[in-house]
Amino acid sequence: MKNTIEGFGELVFGLPVMEARLSGPTFEALKKTIETGSMLDASIADEVAEAMMIWAMEKGATHYTHWFQPLTGSTAEKHDAFIFPDFKDGVVTNFSGDELIQGEPDASSFPSGGLRATFEARGYTGWDPTSPAFIKYDAAGAATLTIPTVFCGYNGEALDKKTPLLRSMKVLSEQTIRLGKLFGIDCGETMAKATLGAEQEYFLIDLELVAERPDILQTGRTLFGKGASKHQQLDDHYFGSIKPRVAAFMAELDAELWKSGVPAKTRHNEVCPAQFEIAPVFETLNVSVDHNMITMEILKVTAENHGFACLLHEKPFAAVNGSGKHNNWSITGPDGKNWLKPGDNPHENAKFMTIVVALMKAVDTHADLLRASVASAGNDHRLGANEAPPAVVSIFLGDQLTDIIEQIEGGGANSSQDGGDIHLGVDLLPKLPRGNTDRNRTSPFAFVGNRFEFRAVGSNQNPAGANIVLNTIVAEAFDYICTKVEASVAGGQEFNAALQDVLAEIIKEHKRILFNGDGYTDDWLEEAAKRGLPNLVTTEEALEVLATQKAKDVFSKYGVLTNEELESRYNTYVEGYETIIGIEASTALDIARTMIVPAAVTAITEYSAVPAVAGICGEISSLLEKTVAGIAALEAAEGPAAEIAAMNELRASVDALEALVPADLWPLPTYSEMLGV
Ligand code: ADP
Ligand code: MG
């Protein structure tokens, strides 16, 4: 039997296809660029483009697209056909190296947050050879050669999420290599790579029901809806057996993802009825981000084939669980090993503990920035509610690692030296049971045996944002540690002692970020406030972090975002947030005015002649009055905070009406219908 999944990667112009279709030297040059991040040799581009085109046309493609990730949070594409005039009234097929390397999609309508005015609006796309091109089929079955690219302005200013992601990976690699050298690891040009495995939660709702919900169609979530009597209380959905219709969907989903080279691995029912999760095997960060974007797209298309709408919103239904995207992050060193895996010997363990301590410094110093990186209108419904990590960012290490951290802080671990290797408390480490550290699901940032899991990312978000921050702040912490240790060693201090000193100092300063308890409790919020940890509850508060000097400094120091680029993100996200809340408010008004009020009026008319239901009729009347007042209040509300408060108020009376108005008059599919319970 062939030891692979049938069809895996069949739509990907990956290394095996490149090797088969490119000349030896061209393949080697391209492979080197992919593996080491070195500059692309432009002279090979024509050959690569031609091979890509022929391969894509064999798969039925007539067009190619530079595929990019603008600040909107989704992906963008503009198709060009593989044709060129032959100047004899016909065309020849053609795809040049120049077209592969650079595109000029104009794309002036994408948000740039002031980075460019419309008159100088041209945006340029540039090929990212480190993420493979692939064939994408649209809903009608037409194939397009899809080439992952960055999206920049005329002077190279980043207009997308991919450019800063790649920059952040580069700086993390540089600092990781530097750290490795302190530990005697030197692998020449080979890069260190951040890795990501993004667990993706989603809902599947009957397409026909969704078609009758203008709120879901317009905003991705229900703006009204009385909770179903039975929802997730019995935990009978979580990990339950998968119903046939969903199983058929999942089978097609996996098959499609595998063809596209996405290593989808895990699938299961989630906590809420109609909620599910898919997780891939982890990959190099930028490829994994691309694959998550592809996954979100294929989820939606495949769902429609099965009569479902796939909802990726963070909180499609009130009062039941929302959806997140657990961001499993680690670093593969230049030696090809996972550096967040506790090692087998004291020396490796010292490196491991150094990285854990660096993470403490990074996350404590920039907890606010991590929070800002996951800020969105949808995610506000999750963070801070008792189902998802709180808006307070803290780190869970588990008892054993925390104990070792305390030993290092106490300096005691320094005393046990063995053959030149430091222990740093590592005599305890071999006892660390792998995979046993994941007991705490309430922590936003948890060590889970061989990686950190950042759980505050929203289901609908491009994971690039959170990882740009993570890479940058960890690079800064590595830089700090390396600079100190290098200086001490140059000044004559022994390496082990120098490292111990720096780690102890960092732990003293940043140990407040460690919290192993229940993150859902009010006690923790009080305790976190005492420790001075930021608690940025709303997107509006969180986004302000992007305007701080501290944020500007760390991004510009490491060349990840210039001050102007950061400012443009701040502007874009603030405006985007206001727009989303504005759309929600206006959709809520439409539904209340044109669907809810008439239903209540009809109910009153029908009931008013029947004395036996006078009580119910009176209740409906008074709720109708409240609804009408709520409409007026929402119309008058200005700005996101006021609009949200007014929407909540209006929703309360509408949901109460839903409990009284005859079911056949109620104009919207109910929660129990949609959640299938
Ligand atoms: P759980 O629900 O217990 O967190 P899952 O299997 O659903 O487990 O998801 C774990 C995710 O973490 C997977 O995507 C997996 O590939 C990923 N992962 C494992 N090791 C690493 C690593 N070294 N770097 C990044 N992600 C990793
Ligand atoms: Mg997980």
Short mmCIF file of N, CA, C and O in Angstrom, two decimals, residues 338-395:
data_model
loop_
_atom_site.label_atom_id
_atom_site.label_comp_id
_atom_site.label_asym_id
_atom_site.label_seq_id
_atom_site.Cartn_x
_atom_site.Cartn_y
_atom_site.Cartn_z
N ASN A 338 12.00 20.82 17.94
CA ASN A 338 11.06 21.70 18.63
C ASN A 338 11.70 22.18 19.93
O ASN A 338 11.94 21.40 20.84
N TRP A 339 11.91 23.48 20.02
CA TRP A 339 12.62 24.01 21.19
C TRP A 339 11.69 24.24 22.39
O TRP A 339 12.13 24.71 23.42
N LEU A 340 10.45 23.93 22.24
CA LEU A 340 9.56 24.01 23.40
C LEU A 340 9.25 22.62 23.96
O LEU A 340 8.31 22.43 24.71
N LYS A 341 10.06 21.67 23.55
CA LYS A 341 9.91 20.33 24.09
C LYS A 341 10.97 20.18 25.16
O LYS A 341 12.15 20.39 24.88
N PRO A 342 10.55 19.85 26.38
CA PRO A 342 11.57 19.65 27.42
C PRO A 342 12.56 18.60 26.92
O PRO A 342 12.16 17.59 26.34
N GLY A 343 13.83 18.86 27.15
CA GLY A 343 14.84 18.00 26.53
C GLY A 343 15.14 16.74 27.31
O GLY A 343 14.51 16.44 28.32
N ASP A 344 16.12 16.00 26.80
CA ASP A 344 16.50 14.75 27.43
C ASP A 344 17.73 14.90 28.31
O ASP A 344 18.14 13.96 28.97
N ASN A 345 18.36 16.06 28.23
CA ASN A 345 19.55 16.23 29.06
C ASN A 345 19.55 17.65 29.63
O ASN A 345 18.81 18.52 29.15
N PRO A 346 20.37 17.86 30.66
CA PRO A 346 20.34 19.16 31.35
C PRO A 346 20.58 20.34 30.42
O PRO A 346 19.95 21.38 30.57
N HIS A 347 21.45 20.16 29.45
CA HIS A 347 21.79 21.27 28.57
C HIS A 347 20.56 21.68 27.75
O HIS A 347 20.23 22.85 27.65
N GLU A 348 19.88 20.70 27.16
CA GLU A 348 18.67 21.00 26.39
C GLU A 348 17.60 21.60 27.28
O GLU A 348 16.85 22.49 26.87
N ASN A 349 17.51 21.10 28.50
CA ASN A 349 16.50 21.62 29.40
C ASN A 349 16.77 23.06 29.78
O ASN A 349 15.85 23.85 29.99
N ALA A 350 18.04 23.42 29.87
CA ALA A 350 18.37 24.81 30.18
C ALA A 350 17.88 25.71 29.05
O ALA A 350 17.34 26.80 29.28
N LYS A 351 18.06 25.24 27.83
CA LYS A 351 17.57 26.01 26.67
C LYS A 351 16.04 26.11 26.73
O LYS A 351 15.47 27.18 26.51
N PHE A 352 15.42 25.00 27.04
CA PHE A 352 13.96 24.99 27.14
C PHE A 352 13.48 25.99 28.21
O PHE A 352 12.57 26.80 27.97
N MET A 353 14.11 25.95 29.38
CA MET A 353 13.68 26.86 30.45
C MET A 353 13.95 28.32 30.06
O MET A 353 13.18 29.21 30.42
N THR A 354 15.02 28.54 29.32
CA THR A 354 15.33 29.91 28.88
C THR A 354 14.19 30.43 27.99
O THR A 354 13.75 31.57 28.11
N ILE A 355 13.68 29.55 27.14
CA ILE A 355 12.60 29.96 26.24
C ILE A 355 11.31 30.20 27.03
O ILE A 355 10.60 31.18 26.79
N VAL A 356 11.04 29.35 28.00
CA VAL A 356 9.84 29.55 28.82
C VAL A 356 9.92 30.90 29.55
O VAL A 356 8.96 31.67 29.59
N VAL A 357 11.09 31.18 30.10
CA VAL A 357 11.26 32.45 30.82
C VAL A 357 11.15 33.63 29.85
O VAL A 357 10.55 34.66 30.18
N ALA A 358 11.69 33.46 28.65
CA ALA A 358 11.55 34.53 27.65
C ALA A 358 10.08 34.78 27.34
O ALA A 358 9.64 35.93 27.20
N LEU A 359 9.32 33.71 27.24
CA LEU A 359 7.88 33.84 26.99
C LEU A 359 7.21 34.62 28.12
O LEU A 359 6.34 35.45 27.88
N MET A 360 7.64 34.34 29.36
CA MET A 360 7.07 35.08 30.50
C MET A 360 7.33 36.58 30.34
O MET A 360 6.43 37.40 30.55
N LYS A 361 8.56 36.89 29.99
CA LYS A 361 8.91 38.31 29.83
C LYS A 361 8.10 38.93 28.68
O LYS A 361 7.52 40.01 28.81
N ALA A 362 8.04 38.21 27.57
CA ALA A 362 7.35 38.74 26.38
C ALA A 362 5.88 38.97 26.67
O ALA A 362 5.33 40.05 26.39
N VAL A 363 5.23 37.97 27.23
CA VAL A 363 3.77 38.05 27.42
C VAL A 363 3.43 39.07 28.51
O VAL A 363 2.45 39.80 28.39
N ASP A 364 4.24 39.13 29.57
CA ASP A 364 3.94 40.11 30.61
C ASP A 364 4.17 41.53 30.11
O ASP A 364 3.36 42.43 30.33
N THR A 365 5.27 41.73 29.41
CA THR A 365 5.57 43.08 28.90
C THR A 365 4.51 43.54 27.91
O THR A 365 4.15 44.71 27.87
N HIS A 366 4.00 42.61 27.12
CA HIS A 366 3.10 43.00 26.02
C HIS A 366 1.75 42.29 26.08
O HIS A 366 1.15 42.00 25.04
N ALA A 367 1.27 42.03 27.30
CA ALA A 367 -0.05 41.39 27.44
C ALA A 367 -1.11 42.23 26.72
O ALA A 367 -2.03 41.70 26.09
N ASP A 368 -0.95 43.54 26.81
CA ASP A 368 -1.93 44.43 26.18
C ASP A 368 -1.92 44.29 24.66
O ASP A 368 -2.96 44.31 24.00
N LEU A 369 -0.73 44.09 24.11
CA LEU A 369 -0.61 43.99 22.66
C LEU A 369 -1.20 42.66 22.16
O LEU A 369 -1.85 42.61 21.11
N LEU A 370 -0.98 41.60 22.94
CA LEU A 370 -1.58 40.32 22.57
C LEU A 370 -3.10 40.44 22.60
O LEU A 370 -3.79 39.94 21.71
N ARG A 371 -3.60 41.11 23.62
CA ARG A 371 -5.06 41.31 23.71
C ARG A 371 -5.54 42.12 22.50
O ARG A 371 -6.57 41.78 21.90
N ALA A 372 -4.79 43.16 22.14
CA ALA A 372 -5.20 43.98 21.00
C ALA A 372 -5.21 43.16 19.72
O ALA A 372 -6.04 43.38 18.83
N SER A 373 -4.31 42.19 19.63
CA SER A 373 -4.19 41.41 18.38
C SER A 373 -5.40 40.53 18.13
O SER A 373 -5.59 40.03 17.03
N VAL A 374 -6.22 40.30 19.16
CA VAL A 374 -7.40 39.45 18.96
C VAL A 374 -8.69 40.26 19.14
O VAL A 374 -9.78 39.70 19.26
N ALA A 375 -8.53 41.59 19.16
CA ALA A 375 -9.71 42.45 19.37
C ALA A 375 -10.58 42.49 18.12
O ALA A 375 -10.09 42.78 17.04
N SER A 376 -11.85 42.17 18.29
CA SER A 376 -12.80 42.34 17.18
C SER A 376 -14.19 42.39 17.77
O SER A 376 -14.42 41.93 18.90
N ALA A 377 -15.11 42.94 16.99
CA ALA A 377 -16.49 43.05 17.47
C ALA A 377 -17.02 41.67 17.86
O ALA A 377 -17.65 41.51 18.91
N GLY A 378 -16.74 40.68 17.04
CA GLY A 378 -17.24 39.34 17.33
C GLY A 378 -16.59 38.75 18.57
O GLY A 378 -17.25 38.15 19.42
N ASN A 379 -15.28 38.92 18.70
CA ASN A 379 -14.55 38.30 19.80
C ASN A 379 -14.89 38.94 21.14
O ASN A 379 -14.71 38.31 22.19
N ASP A 380 -15.38 40.18 21.14
CA ASP A 380 -15.78 40.82 22.39
C ASP A 380 -16.85 40.00 23.12
O ASP A 380 -16.95 40.05 24.34
N HIS A 381 -17.65 39.26 22.36
CA HIS A 381 -18.71 38.47 23.00
C HIS A 381 -18.15 37.26 23.74
O HIS A 381 -18.81 36.70 24.59
N ARG A 382 -16.95 36.85 23.36
CA ARG A 382 -16.35 35.67 23.99
C ARG A 382 -15.46 36.05 25.15
O ARG A 382 -15.60 35.57 26.25
N LEU A 383 -14.49 36.93 24.88
CA LEU A 383 -13.48 37.23 25.88
C LEU A 383 -14.17 37.88 27.08
O LEU A 383 -14.87 38.87 26.94
N GLY A 384 -13.98 37.30 28.22
CA GLY A 384 -14.61 37.87 29.40
C GLY A 384 -15.90 37.16 29.76
O GLY A 384 -16.37 37.26 30.88
N ALA A 385 -16.49 36.45 28.81
CA ALA A 385 -17.63 35.64 29.19
C ALA A 385 -17.09 34.32 29.73
O ALA A 385 -15.94 33.98 29.47
N ASN A 386 -17.90 33.57 30.46
CA ASN A 386 -17.37 32.38 31.13
C ASN A 386 -17.32 31.15 30.24
O ASN A 386 -17.84 30.10 30.57
N GLU A 387 -16.73 31.27 29.11
CA GLU A 387 -16.66 30.13 28.19
C GLU A 387 -15.36 30.16 27.44
O GLU A 387 -14.97 29.20 26.82
N ALA A 388 -14.70 31.30 27.47
CA ALA A 388 -13.49 31.48 26.69
C ALA A 388 -12.50 32.19 27.59
O ALA A 388 -12.86 32.68 28.64
N PRO A 389 -11.25 32.22 27.19
CA PRO A 389 -10.27 32.90 28.03
C PRO A 389 -10.71 34.32 28.34
O PRO A 389 -11.33 34.98 27.52
N PRO A 390 -10.39 34.77 29.54
CA PRO A 390 -10.75 36.14 29.90
C PRO A 390 -9.94 37.15 29.10
O PRO A 390 -8.96 36.80 28.45
N ALA A 391 -10.37 38.39 29.15
CA ALA A 391 -9.64 39.44 28.46
C ALA A 391 -8.30 39.73 29.15
O ALA A 391 -7.44 40.39 28.59
N VAL A 392 -8.14 39.23 30.38
CA VAL A 392 -6.85 39.37 31.07
C VAL A 392 -5.93 38.28 30.54
O VAL A 392 -6.27 37.10 30.57
N VAL A 393 -4.77 38.69 30.05
CA VAL A 393 -3.82 37.69 29.52
C VAL A 393 -2.90 37.23 30.65
O VAL A 393 -2.29 38.05 31.34
N SER A 394 -2.83 35.93 30.86
CA SER A 394 -1.89 35.36 31.83
C SER A 394 -1.36 34.06 31.24
O SER A 394 -1.88 33.57 30.25
N ILE A 395 -0.33 33.51 31.90
CA ILE A 395 0.28 32.27 31.39
C ILE A 395 0.03 31.13 32.36
O ILE A 395 0.22 31.28 33.56
#
